[in-house]
Coordinates of C-alpha atoms and ligand atoms in Angstrom, one line a residue:
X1 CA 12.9 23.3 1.9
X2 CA 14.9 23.9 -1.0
X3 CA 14.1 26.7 -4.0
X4 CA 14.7 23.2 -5.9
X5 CA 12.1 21.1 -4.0
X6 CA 9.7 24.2 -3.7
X7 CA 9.3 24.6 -7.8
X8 CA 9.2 20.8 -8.1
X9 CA 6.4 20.1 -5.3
X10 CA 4.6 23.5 -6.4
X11 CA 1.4 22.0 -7.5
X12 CA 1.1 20.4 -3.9
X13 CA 2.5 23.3 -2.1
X14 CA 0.0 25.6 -3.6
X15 CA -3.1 23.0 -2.1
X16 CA -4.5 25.0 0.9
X17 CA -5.0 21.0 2.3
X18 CA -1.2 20.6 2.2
X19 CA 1.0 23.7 2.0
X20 CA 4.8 23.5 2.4
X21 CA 4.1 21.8 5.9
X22 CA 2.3 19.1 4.4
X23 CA 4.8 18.5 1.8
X24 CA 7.8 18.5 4.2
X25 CA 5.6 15.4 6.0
X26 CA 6.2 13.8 2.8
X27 CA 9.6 14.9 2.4
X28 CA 10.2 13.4 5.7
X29 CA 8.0 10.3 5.5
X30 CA 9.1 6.2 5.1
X31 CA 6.8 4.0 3.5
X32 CA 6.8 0.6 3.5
X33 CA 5.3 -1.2 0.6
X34 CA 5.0 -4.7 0.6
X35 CA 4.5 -6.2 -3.0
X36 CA 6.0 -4.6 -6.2
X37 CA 3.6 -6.4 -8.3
X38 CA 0.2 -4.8 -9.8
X39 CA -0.9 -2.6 -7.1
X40 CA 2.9 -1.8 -5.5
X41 CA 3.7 -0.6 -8.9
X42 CA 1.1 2.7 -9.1
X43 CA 1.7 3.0 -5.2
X44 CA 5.5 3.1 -5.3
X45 CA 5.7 5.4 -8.6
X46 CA 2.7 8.0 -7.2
X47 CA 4.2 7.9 -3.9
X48 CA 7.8 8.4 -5.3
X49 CA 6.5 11.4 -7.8
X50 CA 4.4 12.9 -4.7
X51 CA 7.9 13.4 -2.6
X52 CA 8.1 10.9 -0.1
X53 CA 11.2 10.8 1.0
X54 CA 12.1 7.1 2.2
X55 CA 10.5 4.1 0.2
X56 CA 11.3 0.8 1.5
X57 CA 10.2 -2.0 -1.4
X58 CA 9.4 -5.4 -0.4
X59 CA 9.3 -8.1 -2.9
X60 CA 11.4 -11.0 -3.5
X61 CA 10.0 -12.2 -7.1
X62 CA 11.5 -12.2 -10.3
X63 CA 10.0 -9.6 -13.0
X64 CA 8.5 -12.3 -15.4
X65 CA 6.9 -11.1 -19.2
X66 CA 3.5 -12.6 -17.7
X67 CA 3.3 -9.5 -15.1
X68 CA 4.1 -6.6 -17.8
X69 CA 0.0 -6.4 -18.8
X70 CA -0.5 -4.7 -15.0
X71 CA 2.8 -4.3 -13.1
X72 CA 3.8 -1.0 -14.5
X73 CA 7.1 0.0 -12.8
X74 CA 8.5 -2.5 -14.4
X75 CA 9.5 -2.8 -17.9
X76 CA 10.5 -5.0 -21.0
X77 CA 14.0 -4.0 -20.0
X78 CA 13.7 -5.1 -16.6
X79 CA 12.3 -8.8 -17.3
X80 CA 14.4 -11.4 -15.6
X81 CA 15.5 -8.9 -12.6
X82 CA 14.4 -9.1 -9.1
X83 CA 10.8 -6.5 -9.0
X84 CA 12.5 -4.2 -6.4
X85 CA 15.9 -3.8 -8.4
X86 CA 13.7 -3.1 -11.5
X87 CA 11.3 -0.5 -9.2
X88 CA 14.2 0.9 -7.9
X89 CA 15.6 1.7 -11.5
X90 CA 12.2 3.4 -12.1
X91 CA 12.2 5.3 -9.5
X92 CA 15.6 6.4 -9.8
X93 CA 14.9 7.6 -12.9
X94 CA 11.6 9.8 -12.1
X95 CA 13.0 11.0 -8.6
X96 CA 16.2 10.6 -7.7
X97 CA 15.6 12.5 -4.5
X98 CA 13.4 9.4 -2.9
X99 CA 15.6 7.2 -1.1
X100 CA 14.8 3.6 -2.0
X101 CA 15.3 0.3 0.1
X102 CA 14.9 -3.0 -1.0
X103 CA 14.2 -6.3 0.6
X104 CA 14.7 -8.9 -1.7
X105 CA 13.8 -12.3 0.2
X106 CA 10.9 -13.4 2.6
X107 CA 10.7 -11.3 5.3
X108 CA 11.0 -13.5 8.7
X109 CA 8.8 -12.2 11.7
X110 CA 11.4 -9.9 13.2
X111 CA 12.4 -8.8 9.8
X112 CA 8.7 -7.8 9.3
X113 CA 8.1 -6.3 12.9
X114 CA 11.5 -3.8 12.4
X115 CA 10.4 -2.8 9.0
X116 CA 7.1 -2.1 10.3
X117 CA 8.2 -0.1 13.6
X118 CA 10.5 2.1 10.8
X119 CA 7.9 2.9 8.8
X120 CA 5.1 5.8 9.0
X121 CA 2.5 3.8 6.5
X122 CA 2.3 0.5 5.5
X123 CA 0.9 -0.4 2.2
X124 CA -0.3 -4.0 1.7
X125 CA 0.0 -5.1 -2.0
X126 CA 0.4 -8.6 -1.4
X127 CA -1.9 -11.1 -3.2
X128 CA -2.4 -13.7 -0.5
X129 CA -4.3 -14.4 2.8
X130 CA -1.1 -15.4 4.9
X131 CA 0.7 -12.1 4.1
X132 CA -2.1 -10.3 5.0
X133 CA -3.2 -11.6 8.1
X134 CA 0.7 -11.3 9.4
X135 CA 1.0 -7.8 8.5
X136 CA -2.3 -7.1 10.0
X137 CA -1.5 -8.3 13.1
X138 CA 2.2 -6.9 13.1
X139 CA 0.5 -3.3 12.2
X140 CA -1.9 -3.7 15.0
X141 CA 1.0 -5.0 17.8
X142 CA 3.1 -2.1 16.4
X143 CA 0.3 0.6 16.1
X144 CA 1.0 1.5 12.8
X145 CA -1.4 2.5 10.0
X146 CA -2.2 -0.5 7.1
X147 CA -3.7 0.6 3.9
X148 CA -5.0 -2.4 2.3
X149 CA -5.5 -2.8 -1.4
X150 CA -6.4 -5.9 -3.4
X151 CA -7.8 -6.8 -6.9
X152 CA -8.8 -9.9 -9.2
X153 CA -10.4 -10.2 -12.2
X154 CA -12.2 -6.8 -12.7
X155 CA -13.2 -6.6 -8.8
X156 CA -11.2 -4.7 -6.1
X157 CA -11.2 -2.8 -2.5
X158 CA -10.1 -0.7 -0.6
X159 CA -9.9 0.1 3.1
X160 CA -7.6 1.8 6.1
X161 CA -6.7 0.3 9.1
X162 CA -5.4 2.2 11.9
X163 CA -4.8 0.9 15.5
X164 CA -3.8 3.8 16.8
X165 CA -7.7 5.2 16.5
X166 CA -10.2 3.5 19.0
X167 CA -13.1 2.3 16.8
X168 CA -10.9 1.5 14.0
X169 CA -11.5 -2.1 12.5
X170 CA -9.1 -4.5 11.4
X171 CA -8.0 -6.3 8.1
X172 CA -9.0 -9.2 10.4
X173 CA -12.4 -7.4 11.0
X174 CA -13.5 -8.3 7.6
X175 CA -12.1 -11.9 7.4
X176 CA -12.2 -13.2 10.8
X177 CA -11.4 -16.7 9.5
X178 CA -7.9 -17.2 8.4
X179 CA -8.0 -20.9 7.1
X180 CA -9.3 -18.8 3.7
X181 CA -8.3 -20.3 0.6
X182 CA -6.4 -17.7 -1.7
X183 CA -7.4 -17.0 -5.0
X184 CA -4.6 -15.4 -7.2
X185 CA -4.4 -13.2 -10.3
X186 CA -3.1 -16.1 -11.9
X187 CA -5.8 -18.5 -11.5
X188 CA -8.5 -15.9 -12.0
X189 CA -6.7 -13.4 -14.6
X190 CA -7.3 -9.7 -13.7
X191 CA -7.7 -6.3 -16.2
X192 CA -4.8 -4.2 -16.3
X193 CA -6.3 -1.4 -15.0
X194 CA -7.9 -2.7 -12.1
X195 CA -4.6 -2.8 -10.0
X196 CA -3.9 0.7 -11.5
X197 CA -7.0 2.4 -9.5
X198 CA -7.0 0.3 -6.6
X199 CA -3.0 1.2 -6.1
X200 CA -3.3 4.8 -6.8
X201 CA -6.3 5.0 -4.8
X202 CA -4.0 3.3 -2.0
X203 CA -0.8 6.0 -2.7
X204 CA -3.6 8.8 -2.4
X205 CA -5.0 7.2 1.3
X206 CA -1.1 7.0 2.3
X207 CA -1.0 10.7 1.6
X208 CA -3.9 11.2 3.6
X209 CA -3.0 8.9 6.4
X210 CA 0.7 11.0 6.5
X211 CA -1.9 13.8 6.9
X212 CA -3.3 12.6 9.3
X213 CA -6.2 12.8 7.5
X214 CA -7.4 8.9 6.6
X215 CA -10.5 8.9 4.4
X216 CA -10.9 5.0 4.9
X217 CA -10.8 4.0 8.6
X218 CA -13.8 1.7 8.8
X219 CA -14.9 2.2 5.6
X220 CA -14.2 -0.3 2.4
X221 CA -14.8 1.0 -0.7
X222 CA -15.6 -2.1 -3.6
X223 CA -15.1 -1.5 -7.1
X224 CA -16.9 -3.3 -10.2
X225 CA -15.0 -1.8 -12.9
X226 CA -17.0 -3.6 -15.5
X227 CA -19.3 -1.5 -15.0
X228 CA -17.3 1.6 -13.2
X229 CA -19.3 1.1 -9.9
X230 CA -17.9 1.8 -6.3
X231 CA -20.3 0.6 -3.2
X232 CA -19.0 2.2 0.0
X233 CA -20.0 0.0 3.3
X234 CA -19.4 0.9 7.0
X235 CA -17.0 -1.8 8.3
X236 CA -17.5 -1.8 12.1
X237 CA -15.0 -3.0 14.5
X238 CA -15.6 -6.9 15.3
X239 CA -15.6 -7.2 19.0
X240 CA -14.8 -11.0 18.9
X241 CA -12.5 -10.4 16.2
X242 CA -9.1 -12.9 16.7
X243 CA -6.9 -9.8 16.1
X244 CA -7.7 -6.7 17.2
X245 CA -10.2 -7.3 19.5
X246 CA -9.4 -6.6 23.8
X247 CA -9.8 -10.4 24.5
X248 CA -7.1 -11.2 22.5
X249 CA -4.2 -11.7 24.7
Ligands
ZN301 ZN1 -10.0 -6.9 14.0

């Protein structure tokens, strides 16, 4: 590592929990974040100020005035530019060190299953069921680590899912049925905020995951931020669950 990298990482370096070998695994780390809205926003810029080295940015929406309230990578500036071009100007700008790719169109199932198989962590900030469940089952095909965020109105949660440990649940664990109806931020509204804890909460468990370390496999954490409570609940493996479970063929 360089003198240059050491003074700029120091505060992490000096972390018994991390050291210089823990900041080189972020150094040397790709992430793959899919969503550049409200929660990929926090993620990407923590994640980029942390020192991850590779960022790959999925998103292929248009930065609209409507998303400024919560999606905070992106700015007045940036309105009218695709969300990764704008998150890659950000990030640019607070760590030109991080390598940045950007997908800027709907990821077709290959697509998705060569990102994923790249990355070391993928971090779902998507805001619909479909997504979801695809990535869920790609992570779980690919044995890859998912951290899963989501948030609406002044509710969100947060868990870890990681195929590559034997008990671990799935996102599919918790919503075995996929016909689910989505409900977005913009039938529902959401605070600003709310996307901003759940998303750095999510670029703190990719940290830990890179650490090996995961604080959330089979545990979701739910936040009621109207009244600033967390409820943790054990989220057990589903052994009839359509994705992860060993009847599935
Ligand atoms: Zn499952």
């Amino acid at each position: 590592m360089t003198p240059e990298l050491k003074q700029r990482y120091d505060r992490q370096i000096r972390l018994p929990s991390i050291t210089e070998s823990g900041q080189q695994k972020f150094l040397d780390a790709r992430v793959l974040i899919i969503g550049m809205g409200g929660l990929g926003s926090p993620v990407a810029m923590y994640l980029a100020a942390a020192g991850i080295g590779h960022l790959v940015l999925s998103d292929f929406d248009i930065v609209e005035s409507s998303n400024l309230q919560r999606q905070i990578i992106h700015t007045e500036q940036t309105v009218g530019q695709l969300k990764v071009d704008s998150a890659k100007q950000f990030i640019a700008s607070l760590s030109p060190n991080t390598e940045v790719t950007t997908i800027d169109h709907e990821l077709s199932e290959d697509e998705l299953a060569e990102q994923v198989n790249l990355a070391d962590v993928i971090v779902d900030c998507t805001d619909n069921f479909p997504s979801r469940f695809e990535l869920n089952r790609v992570c779980i095909k690919l044995k890859k680590p998912l951290v899963s965020g989501a948030a609406i109105r002044q509710e969100g949660q947060i868990s870890t899912y990681d195929s590559r440990k034997e008990n671990s649940p799935c996102y599919q664990c918790l919503y075995p049925d996929e016909g689910l109806e989505s409900v977005t931020c913009s039938m529902e509204g959401v605070m600003a905020p709310v996307v901003g804890i759940i998303g750095t909460m999510q670029a703190q468990e990719t940290l830990n995951v890179l650490l090996d370390r995961p604080a959330l496999v089979g545990t979701l954490l739910l936040l009621d931020a109207q009244y600033l409570e967390w409820q943790r609940m054990q989220l057990p493996k589903n052994p009839k669950c359509p994705a992860c479970s060993e009847t599935q063929t």
